[in-house]
XYZ file of C-alpha atoms in Angstrom:
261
model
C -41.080 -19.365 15.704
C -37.785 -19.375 16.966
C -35.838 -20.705 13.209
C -37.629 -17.848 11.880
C -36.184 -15.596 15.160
C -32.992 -16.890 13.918
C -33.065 -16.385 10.701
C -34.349 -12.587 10.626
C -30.954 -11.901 12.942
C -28.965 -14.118 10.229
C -30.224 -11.713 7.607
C -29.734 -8.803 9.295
C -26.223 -9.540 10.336
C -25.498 -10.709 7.023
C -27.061 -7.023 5.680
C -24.656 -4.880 7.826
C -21.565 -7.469 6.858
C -22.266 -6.712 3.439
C -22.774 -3.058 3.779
C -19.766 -2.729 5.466
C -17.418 -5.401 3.658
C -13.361 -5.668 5.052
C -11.472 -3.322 2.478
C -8.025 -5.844 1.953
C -4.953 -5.028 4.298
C -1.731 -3.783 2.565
C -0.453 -7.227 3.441
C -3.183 -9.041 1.275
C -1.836 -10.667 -1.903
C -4.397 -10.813 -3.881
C -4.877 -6.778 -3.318
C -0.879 -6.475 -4.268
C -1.434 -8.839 -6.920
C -4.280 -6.182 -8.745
C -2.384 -3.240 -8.089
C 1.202 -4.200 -9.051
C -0.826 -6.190 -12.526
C -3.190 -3.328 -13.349
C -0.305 -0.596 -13.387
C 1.835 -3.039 -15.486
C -0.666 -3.708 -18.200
C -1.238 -0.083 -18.730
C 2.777 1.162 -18.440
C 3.147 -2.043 -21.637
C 0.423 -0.736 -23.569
C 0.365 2.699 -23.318
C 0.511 4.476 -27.233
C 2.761 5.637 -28.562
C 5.133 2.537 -27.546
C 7.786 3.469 -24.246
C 11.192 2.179 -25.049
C 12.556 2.597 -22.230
C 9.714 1.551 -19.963
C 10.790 -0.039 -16.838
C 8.714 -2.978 -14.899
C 6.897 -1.775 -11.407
C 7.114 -4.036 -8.469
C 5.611 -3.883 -5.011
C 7.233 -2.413 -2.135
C 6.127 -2.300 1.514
C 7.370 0.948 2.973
C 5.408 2.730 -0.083
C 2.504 0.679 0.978
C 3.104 2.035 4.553
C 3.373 5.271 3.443
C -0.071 4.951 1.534
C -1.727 3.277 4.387
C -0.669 5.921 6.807
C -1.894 8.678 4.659
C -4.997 7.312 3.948
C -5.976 6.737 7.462
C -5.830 10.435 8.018
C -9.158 10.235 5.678
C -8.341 13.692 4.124
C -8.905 14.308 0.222
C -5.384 15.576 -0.885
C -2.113 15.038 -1.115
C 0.148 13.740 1.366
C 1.663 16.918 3.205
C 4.998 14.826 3.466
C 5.841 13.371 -0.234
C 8.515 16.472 -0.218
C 10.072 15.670 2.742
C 13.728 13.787 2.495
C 12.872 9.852 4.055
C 9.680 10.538 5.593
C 8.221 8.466 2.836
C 10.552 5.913 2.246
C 13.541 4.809 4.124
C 15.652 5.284 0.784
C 13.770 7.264 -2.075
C 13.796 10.983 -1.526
C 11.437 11.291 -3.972
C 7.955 9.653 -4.125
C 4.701 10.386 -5.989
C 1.303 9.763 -4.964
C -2.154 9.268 -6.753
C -5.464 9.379 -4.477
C -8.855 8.073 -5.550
C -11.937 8.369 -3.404
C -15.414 6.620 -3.529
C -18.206 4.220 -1.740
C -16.399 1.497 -0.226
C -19.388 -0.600 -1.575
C -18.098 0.000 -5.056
C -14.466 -0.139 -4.707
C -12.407 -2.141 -6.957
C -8.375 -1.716 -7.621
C -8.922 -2.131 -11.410
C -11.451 0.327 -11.796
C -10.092 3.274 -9.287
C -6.800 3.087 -11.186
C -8.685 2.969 -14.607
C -10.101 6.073 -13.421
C -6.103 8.014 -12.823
C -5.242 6.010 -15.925
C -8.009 7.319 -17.821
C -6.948 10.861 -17.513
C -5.002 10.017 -20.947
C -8.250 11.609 -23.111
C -6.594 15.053 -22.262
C -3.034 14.196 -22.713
C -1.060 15.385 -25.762
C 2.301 13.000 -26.125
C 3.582 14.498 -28.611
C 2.818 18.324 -27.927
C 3.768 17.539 -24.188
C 0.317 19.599 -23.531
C -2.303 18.732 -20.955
C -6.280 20.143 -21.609
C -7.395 19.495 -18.145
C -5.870 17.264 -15.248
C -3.474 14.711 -16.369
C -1.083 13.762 -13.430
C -2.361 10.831 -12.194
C -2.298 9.049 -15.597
C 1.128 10.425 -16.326
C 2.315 8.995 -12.771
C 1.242 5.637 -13.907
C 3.121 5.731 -16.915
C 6.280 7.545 -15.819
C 9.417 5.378 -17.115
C 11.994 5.700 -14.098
C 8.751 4.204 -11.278
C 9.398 0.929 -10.801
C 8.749 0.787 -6.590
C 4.733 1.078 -5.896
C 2.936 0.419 -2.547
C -0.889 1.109 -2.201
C -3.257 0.710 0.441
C -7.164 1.275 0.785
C -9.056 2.091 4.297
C -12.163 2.697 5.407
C -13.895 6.729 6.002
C -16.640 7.658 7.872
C -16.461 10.831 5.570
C -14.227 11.694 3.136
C -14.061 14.690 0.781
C -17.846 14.820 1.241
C -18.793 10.684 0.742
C -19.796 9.229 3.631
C -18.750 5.404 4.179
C -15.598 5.970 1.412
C -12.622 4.150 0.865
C -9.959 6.196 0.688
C -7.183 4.681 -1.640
C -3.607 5.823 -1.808
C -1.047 4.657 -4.292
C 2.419 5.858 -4.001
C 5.372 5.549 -6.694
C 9.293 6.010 -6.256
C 11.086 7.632 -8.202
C 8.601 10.033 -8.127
C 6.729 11.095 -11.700
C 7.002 15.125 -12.794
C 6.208 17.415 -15.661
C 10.187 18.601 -16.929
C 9.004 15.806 -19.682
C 7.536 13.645 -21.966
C 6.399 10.475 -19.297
C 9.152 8.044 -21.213
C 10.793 8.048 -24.463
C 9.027 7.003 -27.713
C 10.182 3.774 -29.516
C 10.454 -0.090 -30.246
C 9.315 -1.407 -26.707
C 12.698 -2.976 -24.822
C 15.147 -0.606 -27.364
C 16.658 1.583 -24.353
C 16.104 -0.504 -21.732
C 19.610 -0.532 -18.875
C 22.446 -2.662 -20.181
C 21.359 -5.211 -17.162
C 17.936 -5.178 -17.918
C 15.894 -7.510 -19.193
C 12.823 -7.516 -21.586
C 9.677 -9.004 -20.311
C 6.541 -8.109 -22.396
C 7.548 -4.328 -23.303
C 8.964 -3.758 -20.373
C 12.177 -3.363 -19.088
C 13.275 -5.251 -15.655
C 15.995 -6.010 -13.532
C 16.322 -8.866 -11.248
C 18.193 -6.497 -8.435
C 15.499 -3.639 -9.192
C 12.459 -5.993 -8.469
C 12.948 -6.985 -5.630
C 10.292 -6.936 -2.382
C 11.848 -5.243 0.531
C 9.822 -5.658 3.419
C 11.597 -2.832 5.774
C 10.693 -4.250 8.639
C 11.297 -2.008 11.294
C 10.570 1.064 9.226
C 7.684 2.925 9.488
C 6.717 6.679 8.119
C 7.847 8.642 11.037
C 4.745 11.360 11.250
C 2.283 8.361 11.865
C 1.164 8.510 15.120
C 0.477 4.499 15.500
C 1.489 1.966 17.884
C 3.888 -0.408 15.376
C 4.716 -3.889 16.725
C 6.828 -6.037 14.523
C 7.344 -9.827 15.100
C 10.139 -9.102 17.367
C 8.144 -6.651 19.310
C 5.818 -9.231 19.819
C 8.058 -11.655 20.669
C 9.214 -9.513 23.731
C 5.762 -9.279 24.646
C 4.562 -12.629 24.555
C 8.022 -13.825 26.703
C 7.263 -10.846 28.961
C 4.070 -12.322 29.836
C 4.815 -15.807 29.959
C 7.828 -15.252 32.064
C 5.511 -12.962 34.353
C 2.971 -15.822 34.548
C 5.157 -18.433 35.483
C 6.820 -15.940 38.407
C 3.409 -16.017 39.485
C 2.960 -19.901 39.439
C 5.917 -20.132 41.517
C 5.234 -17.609 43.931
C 1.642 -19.522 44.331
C 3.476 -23.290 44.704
C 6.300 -21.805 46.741
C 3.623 -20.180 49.791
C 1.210 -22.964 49.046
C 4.228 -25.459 49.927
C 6.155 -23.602 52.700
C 2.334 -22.917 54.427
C 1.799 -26.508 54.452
C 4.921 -27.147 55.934
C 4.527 -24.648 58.584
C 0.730 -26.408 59.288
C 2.177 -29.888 59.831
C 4.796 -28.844 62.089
């Protein structure tokens, strides 16, 4: 009676875990891995061939950006992208795609399939859009090549209830003065320093991860604690429990002495 007590409150926890899976943290690889990949394969493949198409790499103060925005769990843009460094500590211009959904069905490859998808109403060469076409031409814009995303959990969220909310954010930002990158033999106009690596043009300096670590979007109302920060705190409290420990030997000892006098 009991093992089948048990087991009932196995299943149920097991119910609500899955109902309510962990969304990955911006710090999880195998989430940077998927978004950095999926926006890659699409920027080489995109038709007609980019010539000048440069290589997108990961960058954690985008990732902040996106994480911060998303936790405000409101369908829209990000009131800040327009304001100089309150996205990023050194782009002053970043762009921003935002998908919503069940957080039961939430996959990286398929939300930005869905922006990417947006291609169907995109004319390349009439430069013409029939309906909405700037997430797809975000993901495809040649001078991106910083992107940080991040995914959290909603109660409610542009009218779905139990939503991930998933923000992707791109620097240089992506516009509309043009055609999304310049028609040609993938590699031809890539930067004299640049590299070709699978129709795409990258740079060793330009890749780069920057972690930023004491930078953090400065309208998110968080308490931020890097490793140093908790470095201080940790030797605050150990040197505030051995203060104690002494103060407990010292009146222990000088009590005892005053006893056996």
């Amino acid at each position: 009676m009991r093992l089948w007590a048990v087991a009932v409150v196995v299943a149920a926890l097991g119910a609500v875990a899955g109902q309510f899976r962990a969304l990955p943290p911006i710090s999880d690889k195998v989430f940077i891995r998927d978004c950095v990949r999926a926006h890659n394969v699409y920027r080489r493949n995109v038709e007609p061939t980019a010539s000048n198409m440069r290589y997108m790499s990961w960058d954690a103060a985008l990732a902040r950006t996106a994480r911060a925005w998303a936790n405000k769990c409101i369908f829209g843009h990000n009131t800040y992208l327009n304001v100089r460094y309150y996205c990023h500590p050194h782009f002053i211009s970043v762009g921003e795609n935002v998908w919503i959904g069940s957080h039961q069905i939430f996959d990286v490859k398929y939300a930005i399939k869905a922006w990417y998808d947006e291609v169907r109403f995109y004319n390349y060469s009439l430069q013409t859009c029939s309906k909405v076409c700037s997430h797809y031409t975000q993901i495809i814009w040649d001078d991106s090549y910083k992107l940080g995303c991040a995914v959290v959990f909603c109660n409610e969220v542009g009218g779905i209830r139990n939503a991930a909310n998933f923000v992707c954010n791109y620097a240089p930002r992506g516009g509309y003065s043009r055609r999304p990158y310049k028609e040609g033999t993938p590699c031809s106009k890539c930067a004299r320093r640049d590299f070709c690596d699978r129709k795409l043009c990258r740079n060793v300096e330009r890749d780069k991860i920057i972690y930023y670590s004491r930078w953090n979007p400065p309208w998110e109302f968080r308490l931020v604690c890097d490793e140093a920060c908790i470095a201080i705190i940790i030797l605050r409290a150990s040197l505030i429990f051995v203060c104690f420990l002494a103060i407990y030997f010292f009146k222990k000892h000088f009590t005892n002495m005053f006893m056996s006098s």
